[in-house]
Tab-separated table of C-alpha atoms in Angstrom:
chain	number	residue	atom	x	y	z
A	23	UNK	CA	-0.130	-0.049	0.081
A	24	UNK	CA	1.336	4.036	-1.485
A	25	UNK	CA	2.167	6.050	2.078
A	26	UNK	CA	0.164	8.960	2.553
A	27	UNK	CA	-2.896	6.522	0.053
A	28	UNK	CA	-6.479	7.308	1.558
A	29	UNK	CA	-9.080	4.440	2.617
A	30	UNK	CA	-12.364	5.384	1.348
A	31	UNK	CA	-15.818	5.153	3.991
A	32	UNK	CA	-19.014	5.545	2.415
A	33	UNK	CA	-21.011	9.271	3.980
A	34	UNK	CA	-22.593	7.370	6.912
A	35	UNK	CA	-26.416	9.922	7.395
A	36	UNK	CA	-28.522	9.692	11.037
A	37	UNK	CA	-28.110	6.453	12.722
A	38	UNK	CA	-25.255	5.155	11.155
A	39	UNK	CA	-26.460	4.575	8.001
A	40	UNK	CA	-24.905	5.268	5.157
A	41	UNK	CA	-26.196	7.594	2.931
A	42	UNK	CA	-27.397	5.532	-0.329
A	43	UNK	CA	-29.395	3.908	2.044
A	44	UNK	CA	-30.503	7.204	4.329
A	45	UNK	CA	-31.894	8.328	0.153
A	46	UNK	CA	-33.333	5.054	-0.716
A	47	UNK	CA	-35.369	5.136	2.576
A	48	UNK	CA	-36.871	8.628	2.068
A	49	UNK	CA	-37.119	7.496	-1.708
A	50	UNK	CA	-38.973	4.729	-0.162
A	51	UNK	CA	-41.406	6.294	2.647
A	52	UNK	CA	-42.535	9.253	-0.772
A	53	UNK	CA	-43.044	5.797	-3.180
A	54	UNK	CA	-45.591	4.943	0.254
A	55	UNK	CA	-47.306	8.042	0.522
A	56	UNK	CA	-47.784	8.627	-3.084
A	57	UNK	CA	-49.015	5.311	-3.501
A	58	UNK	CA	-51.679	5.736	-0.824
A	59	UNK	CA	-52.316	9.006	-1.376
A	60	UNK	CA	-53.727	8.152	-5.025
A	61	UNK	CA	-54.564	4.738	-4.356
A	62	UNK	CA	-57.257	6.544	-0.888
A	63	UNK	CA	-57.861	10.121	-1.576
A	64	UNK	CA	-60.840	9.192	-3.792
A	65	UNK	CA	-62.530	6.609	-1.083
A	66	UNK	CA	-62.414	9.369	1.768
A	67	UNK	CA	-63.461	12.175	-1.544
A	68	UNK	CA	-66.881	9.930	-2.082
A	69	UNK	CA	-68.203	7.677	0.424
A	70	UNK	CA	-66.727	10.635	3.642
A	71	UNK	CA	-66.841	14.138	2.044
A	72	UNK	CA	-69.354	13.642	-0.802
A	73	UNK	CA	-68.424	16.979	-2.304
A	74	UNK	CA	-67.385	20.216	-1.577
A	75	UNK	CA	-64.355	22.370	-1.036
A	76	UNK	CA	-62.394	19.744	1.112
A	77	UNK	CA	-62.655	17.147	-1.525
A	78	UNK	CA	-61.894	19.776	-4.852
A	79	UNK	CA	-58.162	20.240	-2.579
A	80	UNK	CA	-58.124	16.591	-2.431
A	81	UNK	CA	-58.197	16.502	-6.527
A	82	UNK	CA	-55.801	19.503	-6.250
A	83	UNK	CA	-53.426	17.905	-4.347
A	84	UNK	CA	-53.395	14.360	-6.874
A	85	UNK	CA	-52.932	17.099	-9.810
A	86	UNK	CA	-50.427	18.493	-7.993
A	87	UNK	CA	-48.986	15.314	-6.563
A	88	UNK	CA	-46.191	13.988	-9.317
A	89	UNK	CA	-45.008	18.171	-8.926
A	90	UNK	CA	-44.407	17.448	-5.004
A	91	UNK	CA	-42.895	14.095	-6.104
A	92	UNK	CA	-40.167	15.810	-7.995
A	93	UNK	CA	-39.111	18.197	-5.730
A	94	UNK	CA	-38.855	15.815	-2.709
A	95	UNK	CA	-37.456	13.059	-3.711
A	96	UNK	CA	-33.820	12.600	-3.010
A	97	UNK	CA	-31.110	12.341	-6.239
A	98	UNK	CA	-30.101	14.724	-9.180
A	99	UNK	CA	-32.396	16.596	-11.078
A	100	UNK	CA	-29.200	17.368	-13.812
A	101	UNK	CA	-28.915	14.857	-16.456
A	102	UNK	CA	-32.355	15.384	-18.499
A	103	UNK	CA	-32.893	19.224	-17.244
A	104	UNK	CA	-32.641	20.095	-20.995
A	105	UNK	CA	-35.208	17.879	-22.236
A	106	UNK	CA	-38.249	20.013	-18.804
A	107	UNK	CA	-36.673	23.132	-18.878
A	108	UNK	CA	-37.293	22.517	-23.649
A	109	UNK	CA	-40.748	21.282	-22.157
A	110	UNK	CA	-41.413	23.315	-20.046
A	111	UNK	CA	-40.257	26.821	-21.450
A	112	UNK	CA	-42.539	25.710	-24.854
A	113	UNK	CA	-45.462	25.530	-22.227
A	114	UNK	CA	-45.633	28.985	-20.717
A	115	UNK	CA	-45.149	29.921	-23.613
A	116	UNK	CA	-48.656	28.776	-24.972
A	117	UNK	CA	-50.093	29.304	-21.130
A	118	UNK	CA	-49.993	32.925	-22.137
A	119	UNK	CA	-51.776	32.226	-25.490
A	120	UNK	CA	-53.936	35.891	-26.304
A	121	UNK	CA	-56.560	33.559	-27.624
A	122	UNK	CA	-57.155	31.688	-23.994
A	123	UNK	CA	-59.756	31.841	-21.934
A	124	UNK	CA	-57.731	33.115	-18.891
A	125	UNK	CA	-54.590	32.709	-18.060
A	126	UNK	CA	-56.058	30.542	-14.987
A	127	UNK	CA	-56.330	28.312	-17.994
A	128	UNK	CA	-52.681	28.427	-19.080
A	129	UNK	CA	-51.946	27.489	-15.649
A	130	UNK	CA	-53.608	24.605	-15.535
A	131	UNK	CA	-52.851	23.513	-18.753
A	132	UNK	CA	-48.906	23.739	-16.963
A	133	UNK	CA	-49.601	21.815	-14.538
A	134	UNK	CA	-51.593	19.355	-16.174
A	135	UNK	CA	-49.239	18.733	-19.229
A	136	UNK	CA	-45.903	18.851	-17.134
A	137	UNK	CA	-47.414	16.146	-14.160
A	138	UNK	CA	-45.764	12.461	-15.140
A	139	UNK	CA	-43.153	14.085	-16.784
A	140	UNK	CA	-41.282	14.649	-13.863
A	141	UNK	CA	-42.106	11.295	-11.910
A	142	UNK	CA	-40.476	9.723	-14.830
A	143	UNK	CA	-37.357	11.885	-15.934
A	144	UNK	CA	-36.438	11.939	-12.279
A	145	UNK	CA	-36.513	8.392	-12.187
A	146	UNK	CA	-34.574	8.054	-14.858
A	147	UNK	CA	-31.939	10.033	-13.665
A	148	UNK	CA	-32.332	8.070	-10.448
A	149	UNK	CA	-33.001	3.905	-10.597
A	150	UNK	CA	-30.689	3.805	-8.122
A	151	UNK	CA	-33.257	4.894	-5.394
A	152	UNK	CA	-36.163	3.601	-5.853
A	153	UNK	CA	-36.267	-0.215	-4.591
A	154	UNK	CA	-39.732	-1.092	-5.213
A	155	UNK	CA	-38.566	-4.493	-3.934
A	156	UNK	CA	-39.637	-2.464	-0.364
A	157	UNK	CA	-42.621	-1.851	-1.934
A	158	UNK	CA	-43.432	-5.409	-2.414
A	159	UNK	CA	-46.050	-6.392	0.435
A	160	UNK	CA	-47.967	-3.055	0.458
A	161	UNK	CA	-48.841	-3.652	-3.404
A	162	UNK	CA	-49.664	-6.741	-2.555
A	163	UNK	CA	-52.402	-5.509	-0.159
A	164	UNK	CA	-53.120	-2.654	-2.081
A	165	UNK	CA	-54.529	-4.867	-5.312
A	166	UNK	CA	-56.172	-7.867	-2.300
A	167	UNK	CA	-58.459	-4.732	-1.110
A	168	UNK	CA	-59.211	-3.381	-5.163
A	169	UNK	CA	-60.030	-7.438	-6.574
A	170	UNK	CA	-62.735	-7.451	-2.784
A	171	UNK	CA	-64.262	-4.292	-3.418
A	172	UNK	CA	-64.399	-4.707	-6.867
A	173	UNK	CA	-66.127	-7.922	-6.901
A	174	UNK	CA	-68.466	-6.059	-3.492
A	175	UNK	CA	-69.130	-3.030	-5.602
A	176	UNK	CA	-70.468	-5.348	-8.512
A	177	UNK	CA	-73.082	-7.536	-7.479
A	178	UNK	CA	-74.507	-4.869	-5.754
A	179	UNK	CA	-77.342	-2.315	-7.178
A	180	UNK	CA	-75.558	-0.004	-9.002
A	181	UNK	CA	-76.819	2.948	-7.636
A	182	UNK	CA	-76.229	2.154	-4.378
A	183	UNK	CA	-73.669	4.214	-2.389
A	184	UNK	CA	-70.922	2.156	-2.051
A	185	UNK	CA	-70.553	2.729	-6.834
A	186	UNK	CA	-71.375	5.705	-6.291
A	187	UNK	CA	-68.690	8.947	-7.512
A	188	UNK	CA	-67.018	11.649	-6.009
A	189	UNK	CA	-69.633	14.875	-7.446
A	190	UNK	CA	-72.085	15.459	-5.027
A	191	UNK	CA	-75.857	14.032	-6.735
A	192	UNK	CA	-74.425	11.347	-8.678
A	193	UNK	CA	-77.240	11.202	-11.254
A	194	UNK	CA	-76.085	8.329	-12.914
A	195	UNK	CA	-73.209	5.573	-12.430
A	196	UNK	CA	-71.409	3.196	-15.895
A	197	UNK	CA	-72.648	0.083	-16.457
A	198	UNK	CA	-71.638	-3.570	-18.421
A	199	UNK	CA	-74.258	-5.033	-18.581
A	200	UNK	CA	-76.380	-5.317	-15.159
A	201	UNK	CA	-73.930	-4.064	-13.666
A	202	UNK	CA	-71.984	-1.087	-12.185
A	203	UNK	CA	-68.731	-1.195	-14.142
A	204	UNK	CA	-66.506	-0.706	-10.587
A	205	UNK	CA	-63.997	1.663	-9.391
A	206	UNK	CA	-62.673	0.565	-6.384
A	207	UNK	CA	-61.126	3.142	-3.772
A	208	UNK	CA	-61.985	5.519	-6.836
A	209	UNK	CA	-63.738	8.476	-7.272
A	210	UNK	CA	-64.765	7.224	-11.195
A	211	UNK	CA	-64.076	4.691	-13.570
A	212	UNK	CA	-61.178	6.239	-15.049
A	213	UNK	CA	-59.377	6.504	-11.536
A	214	UNK	CA	-59.673	2.335	-12.066
A	215	UNK	CA	-58.328	2.136	-15.309
A	216	UNK	CA	-55.697	3.633	-14.418
A	217	UNK	CA	-55.426	1.530	-11.452
A	218	UNK	CA	-55.464	-1.765	-13.970
A	219	UNK	CA	-52.789	-0.398	-15.946
A	220	UNK	CA	-50.337	-0.247	-12.925
A	221	UNK	CA	-51.697	-3.645	-12.079
A	222	UNK	CA	-49.823	-5.173	-14.973
A	223	UNK	CA	-47.260	-3.382	-15.364
A	224	UNK	CA	-46.641	-4.858	-12.155
A	225	UNK	CA	-47.147	-8.242	-13.269
A	226	UNK	CA	-44.513	-7.388	-15.682
A	227	UNK	CA	-42.404	-6.340	-13.500
A	228	UNK	CA	-42.176	-9.039	-11.085
A	229	UNK	CA	-42.140	-12.295	-13.560
A	230	UNK	CA	-39.281	-10.054	-14.786
A	231	UNK	CA	-37.760	-10.558	-10.781
A	232	UNK	CA	-38.596	-13.114	-9.783
A	233	UNK	CA	-39.443	-15.447	-12.915
A	234	UNK	CA	-42.054	-17.731	-10.671
A	235	UNK	CA	-44.649	-18.898	-13.166
A	236	UNK	CA	-47.141	-19.383	-11.056
A	237	UNK	CA	-47.162	-16.095	-9.348
A	238	UNK	CA	-47.891	-14.290	-12.529
A	239	UNK	CA	-50.227	-16.619	-13.932
A	240	UNK	CA	-52.068	-15.507	-10.679
A	241	UNK	CA	-51.551	-11.794	-11.364
A	242	UNK	CA	-52.794	-12.134	-15.047
A	243	UNK	CA	-56.027	-14.253	-13.481
A	244	UNK	CA	-56.630	-11.148	-11.276
A	245	UNK	CA	-56.399	-8.451	-14.297
A	246	UNK	CA	-58.350	-10.072	-17.106
A	247	UNK	CA	-60.948	-10.371	-14.088
A	248	UNK	CA	-60.351	-6.741	-12.727
A	249	UNK	CA	-61.105	-5.397	-16.332
A	250	UNK	CA	-63.516	-7.653	-17.039
A	251	UNK	CA	-65.545	-6.110	-13.628
A	252	UNK	CA	-64.630	-2.677	-15.156
A	253	UNK	CA	-65.889	-3.330	-18.741
A	254	UNK	CA	-62.970	-1.334	-19.760
A	255	UNK	CA	-61.900	-3.204	-23.115
A	256	UNK	CA	-58.708	-1.134	-23.455
A	257	UNK	CA	-58.324	-2.459	-20.072
A	258	UNK	CA	-58.089	-6.081	-21.166
A	259	UNK	CA	-56.682	-5.666	-24.350
A	260	UNK	CA	-53.129	-4.287	-22.022
A	261	UNK	CA	-53.542	-7.488	-19.404
A	262	UNK	CA	-53.258	-9.822	-22.387
A	263	UNK	CA	-50.428	-8.180	-24.205
A	264	UNK	CA	-48.457	-7.342	-21.235
A	265	UNK	CA	-48.192	-10.348	-19.997
A	266	UNK	CA	-47.258	-12.079	-23.114
A	267	UNK	CA	-44.316	-9.715	-22.635
A	268	UNK	CA	-44.367	-11.421	-19.457
A	269	UNK	CA	-44.491	-14.851	-20.210
A	270	UNK	CA	-41.818	-14.248	-22.939
A	271	UNK	CA	-39.679	-13.501	-20.762
A	272	UNK	CA	-40.143	-15.856	-18.532
A	273	UNK	CA	-40.078	-18.756	-21.396
A	274	UNK	CA	-36.843	-16.961	-22.062
A	275	UNK	CA	-34.573	-17.364	-18.956
A	276	UNK	CA	-36.392	-20.247	-17.880
A	277	UNK	CA	-36.504	-23.985	-18.359
A	278	UNK	CA	-39.131	-25.987	-20.236
A	279	UNK	CA	-40.069	-27.798	-17.483
A	280	UNK	CA	-39.611	-25.382	-15.162
A	281	UNK	CA	-42.916	-23.636	-16.662
A	282	UNK	CA	-44.633	-25.836	-19.454
A	283	UNK	CA	-46.327	-27.701	-16.131
A	284	UNK	CA	-47.423	-24.703	-13.848
A	285	UNK	CA	-48.850	-22.911	-17.509
A	286	UNK	CA	-50.381	-26.082	-18.335
A	287	UNK	CA	-52.271	-26.197	-14.940
A	288	UNK	CA	-52.904	-22.766	-14.863
A	289	UNK	CA	-55.244	-22.829	-18.024
A	290	UNK	CA	-56.793	-26.081	-16.718
A	291	UNK	CA	-57.780	-25.242	-13.711
A	292	UNK	CA	-58.816	-21.376	-15.307
A	293	UNK	CA	-61.069	-22.890	-18.143
A	294	UNK	CA	-62.583	-24.925	-14.626
A	295	UNK	CA	-63.489	-22.189	-12.866
A	296	UNK	CA	-65.492	-20.537	-15.944
A	297	UNK	CA	-67.214	-23.254	-16.025
A	298	UNK	CA	-67.834	-23.652	-12.412
A	299	UNK	CA	-68.310	-20.361	-11.273
A	300	UNK	CA	-72.503	-18.431	-11.982
A	301	UNK	CA	-70.055	-14.942	-11.470
A	302	UNK	CA	-67.462	-15.525	-14.058
A	303	UNK	CA	-69.946	-16.072	-16.232
A	304	UNK	CA	-72.526	-13.553	-16.107
A	305	UNK	CA	-68.925	-11.000	-15.551
A	306	UNK	CA	-67.757	-12.328	-19.206
A	307	UNK	CA	-71.742	-12.169	-20.284
A	308	UNK	CA	-71.770	-9.021	-19.567
A	309	UNK	CA	-68.677	-8.174	-21.349
A	310	UNK	CA	-69.323	-9.283	-24.287
A	311	UNK	CA	-72.709	-6.823	-24.451
A	312	UNK	CA	-70.410	-4.328	-23.261
A	313	UNK	CA	-68.162	-5.025	-26.729
A	314	UNK	CA	-71.316	-6.388	-28.933
A	315	UNK	CA	-72.445	-2.266	-27.986
A	316	UNK	CA	-69.401	-1.186	-29.302
A	317	UNK	CA	-69.585	-2.977	-32.868
A	318	UNK	CA	-73.052	-2.083	-33.322
A	319	UNK	CA	-72.171	1.334	-32.082
A	320	UNK	CA	-68.952	1.916	-34.959
A	321	UNK	CA	-67.208	2.615	-31.196
A	322	UNK	CA	-64.512	1.023	-32.583
A	323	UNK	CA	-63.112	2.606	-35.020
A	324	UNK	CA	-63.150	6.415	-33.853
A	325	UNK	CA	-61.324	4.387	-30.479
A	326	UNK	CA	-58.738	3.276	-32.874
A	327	UNK	CA	-58.317	4.875	-36.139
A	328	UNK	CA	-60.151	7.002	-36.025
A	329	UNK	CA	-58.309	9.003	-32.666
A	330	UNK	CA	-55.160	9.137	-35.987
A	331	UNK	CA	-57.347	10.860	-38.094
A	332	UNK	CA	-58.594	13.192	-36.108
A	333	UNK	CA	-54.666	14.251	-35.386
A	334	UNK	CA	-54.049	14.170	-38.810
A	335	UNK	CA	-56.904	15.856	-40.001
A	336	UNK	CA	-56.862	17.712	-37.260
A	337	UNK	CA	-60.015	20.416	-38.100
A	338	UNK	CA	-59.361	23.371	-36.336
A	339	UNK	CA	-58.252	26.262	-37.228
A	340	UNK	CA	-55.083	26.881	-34.974
A	341	UNK	CA	-52.989	23.055	-35.813
A	342	UNK	CA	-50.458	25.094	-35.620
A	343	UNK	CA	-49.754	26.068	-31.940
A	344	UNK	CA	-53.698	25.508	-30.414
A	345	UNK	CA	-56.031	27.782	-28.718
A	346	UNK	CA	-54.306	27.783	-24.930
A	347	UNK	CA	-53.229	25.106	-22.576
A	348	UNK	CA	-55.894	24.462	-20.317
A	349	UNK	CA	-59.257	24.736	-22.387
A	350	UNK	CA	-60.466	21.774	-22.783
A	351	UNK	CA	-60.027	20.868	-18.761
A	352	UNK	CA	-63.376	20.616	-17.315
A	353	UNK	CA	-62.360	21.681	-14.390
A	354	UNK	CA	-60.869	24.653	-15.794
A	355	UNK	CA	-64.007	24.791	-18.297
A	356	UNK	CA	-66.142	24.182	-14.897
A	357	UNK	CA	-64.576	26.375	-12.617
A	358	UNK	CA	-63.476	29.740	-15.308
A	359	UNK	CA	-65.878	29.009	-18.469
A	360	UNK	CA	-64.780	28.083	-22.032
A	361	UNK	CA	-63.274	29.846	-25.023
A	362	UNK	CA	-64.825	30.681	-27.803
A	363	UNK	CA	-62.186	28.257	-29.880
A	364	UNK	CA	-63.094	25.551	-28.152
A	365	UNK	CA	-66.953	25.950	-28.355
A	366	UNK	CA	-66.423	27.144	-31.870
A	367	UNK	CA	-64.408	23.874	-32.294
A	368	UNK	CA	-67.333	21.456	-31.470
A	369	UNK	CA	-66.565	17.827	-29.785
A	370	UNK	CA	-63.553	17.154	-28.656
A	371	UNK	CA	-63.179	13.896	-26.596
A	372	UNK	CA	-59.758	11.550	-26.948
A	373	UNK	CA	-55.789	13.282	-25.873
A	374	UNK	CA	-54.114	13.529	-28.733
A	375	UNK	CA	-57.066	15.584	-30.451
A	376	UNK	CA	-57.156	17.956	-27.120
A	377	UNK	CA	-53.629	17.890	-27.425
A	378	UNK	CA	-52.961	19.064	-30.674
A	379	UNK	CA	-56.723	21.680	-29.785
A	380	UNK	CA	-54.632	23.407	-27.269
A	381	UNK	CA	-51.084	23.062	-27.553
A	382	UNK	CA	-51.070	22.865	-31.952
A	383	UNK	CA	-48.420	20.221	-33.461
A	384	UNK	CA	-46.004	21.989	-31.678
A	385	UNK	CA	-46.710	20.837	-28.749
A	386	UNK	CA	-48.068	17.359	-30.003
A	387	UNK	CA	-44.699	16.065	-31.784
A	388	UNK	CA	-42.027	17.684	-28.412
A	389	UNK	CA	-44.284	14.802	-26.584
A	390	UNK	CA	-43.753	12.677	-29.301
A	391	UNK	CA	-40.376	12.870	-28.876
A	392	UNK	CA	-40.003	12.999	-25.733
A	393	UNK	CA	-42.297	10.204	-25.459
A	394	UNK	CA	-40.172	7.930	-28.017
A	395	UNK	CA	-36.652	9.553	-25.826
A	396	UNK	CA	-38.180	8.517	-21.960
A	397	UNK	CA	-38.668	4.944	-23.846
A	398	UNK	CA	-34.942	4.293	-25.564
A	399	UNK	CA	-34.245	5.312	-21.607
A	400	UNK	CA	-35.893	2.529	-20.280
A	401	UNK	CA	-34.481	-1.076	-20.379
A	402	UNK	CA	-36.535	-3.156	-21.250
A	403	UNK	CA	-37.892	-5.292	-24.805
A	404	UNK	CA	-37.889	-3.953	-28.599
A	405	UNK	CA	-41.639	-3.990	-29.283
A	406	UNK	CA	-42.809	-3.817	-25.075
A	407	UNK	CA	-41.215	-0.073	-26.300
A	408	UNK	CA	-43.415	0.138	-29.641
A	409	UNK	CA	-46.232	-1.162	-27.903
A	410	UNK	CA	-45.334	1.536	-25.008
A	411	UNK	CA	-45.159	4.641	-27.318
A	412	UNK	CA	-47.968	3.420	-29.534
A	413	UNK	CA	-50.009	2.819	-25.843
A	414	UNK	CA	-49.416	6.477	-24.560
A	415	UNK	CA	-48.850	8.224	-27.476
A	416	UNK	CA	-52.946	7.513	-28.967
A	417	UNK	CA	-54.671	5.886	-26.483
A	418	UNK	CA	-53.397	6.140	-22.611
A	419	UNK	CA	-54.003	9.677	-21.465
A	420	UNK	CA	-51.432	10.521	-19.150
A	421	UNK	CA	-52.336	14.395	-19.400
A	422	UNK	CA	-56.047	14.663	-18.168
A	423	UNK	CA	-56.778	11.165	-17.032
A	424	UNK	CA	-53.716	13.212	-13.673
A	425	UNK	CA	-54.492	9.366	-12.229
A	426	UNK	CA	-52.639	7.559	-15.392
A	427	UNK	CA	-50.067	10.427	-15.380
A	428	UNK	CA	-48.887	9.360	-11.890
A	429	UNK	CA	-49.683	5.048	-12.350
A	430	UNK	CA	-47.922	4.895	-15.596
A	431	UNK	CA	-44.814	7.031	-13.698
A	432	UNK	CA	-44.333	4.227	-11.482
A	433	UNK	CA	-45.174	1.689	-13.867
A	434	UNK	CA	-42.729	1.438	-16.550
A	435	UNK	CA	-40.082	2.133	-13.595
A	436	UNK	CA	-41.148	-1.028	-11.653
A	437	UNK	CA	-40.013	-2.697	-15.178
A	438	UNK	CA	-37.513	-0.983	-15.894
A	439	UNK	CA	-36.035	-1.894	-12.408
A	440	UNK	CA	-37.023	-5.099	-12.964
A	441	UNK	CA	-34.529	-5.686	-15.571
A	442	UNK	CA	-32.123	-3.478	-13.946
A	443	UNK	CA	-32.207	-6.094	-11.289
A	444	UNK	CA	-32.317	-8.589	-13.250
A	445	UNK	CA	-28.566	-7.808	-15.398
A	446	UNK	CA	-26.523	-7.265	-11.708
């Protein structure tokens, strides 16, 4: 050993733990809070508060959650800051669009459009601080709560108290067949759909991390059942595709004798349960009726190719820069009114069209560039990245569904974390 050579020791934090471990512990606490707030705030809003100012504050808290997360989370914020500054600068300019109804609409627009990028880019730079294995039991607990509650809601009358939404006067409940479309602990159906997206990403993550065929089959079965109960056709498609990605990983990295028998038995048990359970058969019958309704109303064309056509053949007059951020957000319209340009445009529903309407092709193409870059940096198969790109770009709202903005960032982070863990 050379004279004068210093021996480096890890920096210790409170209680003698290393600085890295201290940051990981803080990160874990923040993830626990983020999950619990996102999952349980809706339950308080619809079953305890039932509308009013405090309920609105809880909703505002959900909207601000990604910003709070990015502000208080430990770790670095330098590597990807130029991308956030690029998007943030563009959003601020578009918030001040003179065509916008009020500046308040624009401020809300910045909050909404920036949300999940903050969480996503923080994860990319600080994935070493995210310890998803420490959240394993919590996610299982939340999954069990949502499953039991969903089955209960599905079997109760649509207008039963437990099926209410987070509004002061619920006059109608979405249905699938004769049953209510379940919402779990969430305020509306859209929140529950966001939870199912997270569940499917978590399932893929666990398959990569643990490589247990039985565990994967159980999670896929839960995903399929809850998709039927929710009446979400896209949720069912996502469950099947992410489930295939998960099984493909197992088949690639597990010996034949370790997965063939469990998969065969899982299929046999699933088929037997479906034949023996009136509840499962009725769930499928109700869901099938929703599929038939979509075919009869030609809804699938509007929800698939129609989404792309709305962007390619945009019918608005402000196609380049849009008519103002936040102009299509229901909450902003309810508080401060709707601009002349939004009223002139007419009906709008799908997120890609709304992004062009608010921020023009400039914002839409900037978003596609950032999305492609973000997914490129994640550790997952190319097919998974391609499917995720199409899904997020056109079919999963992450701007106007504030639950998706949180769950998608966390779910994709969990998948990437699992692949990095496997490579270590």
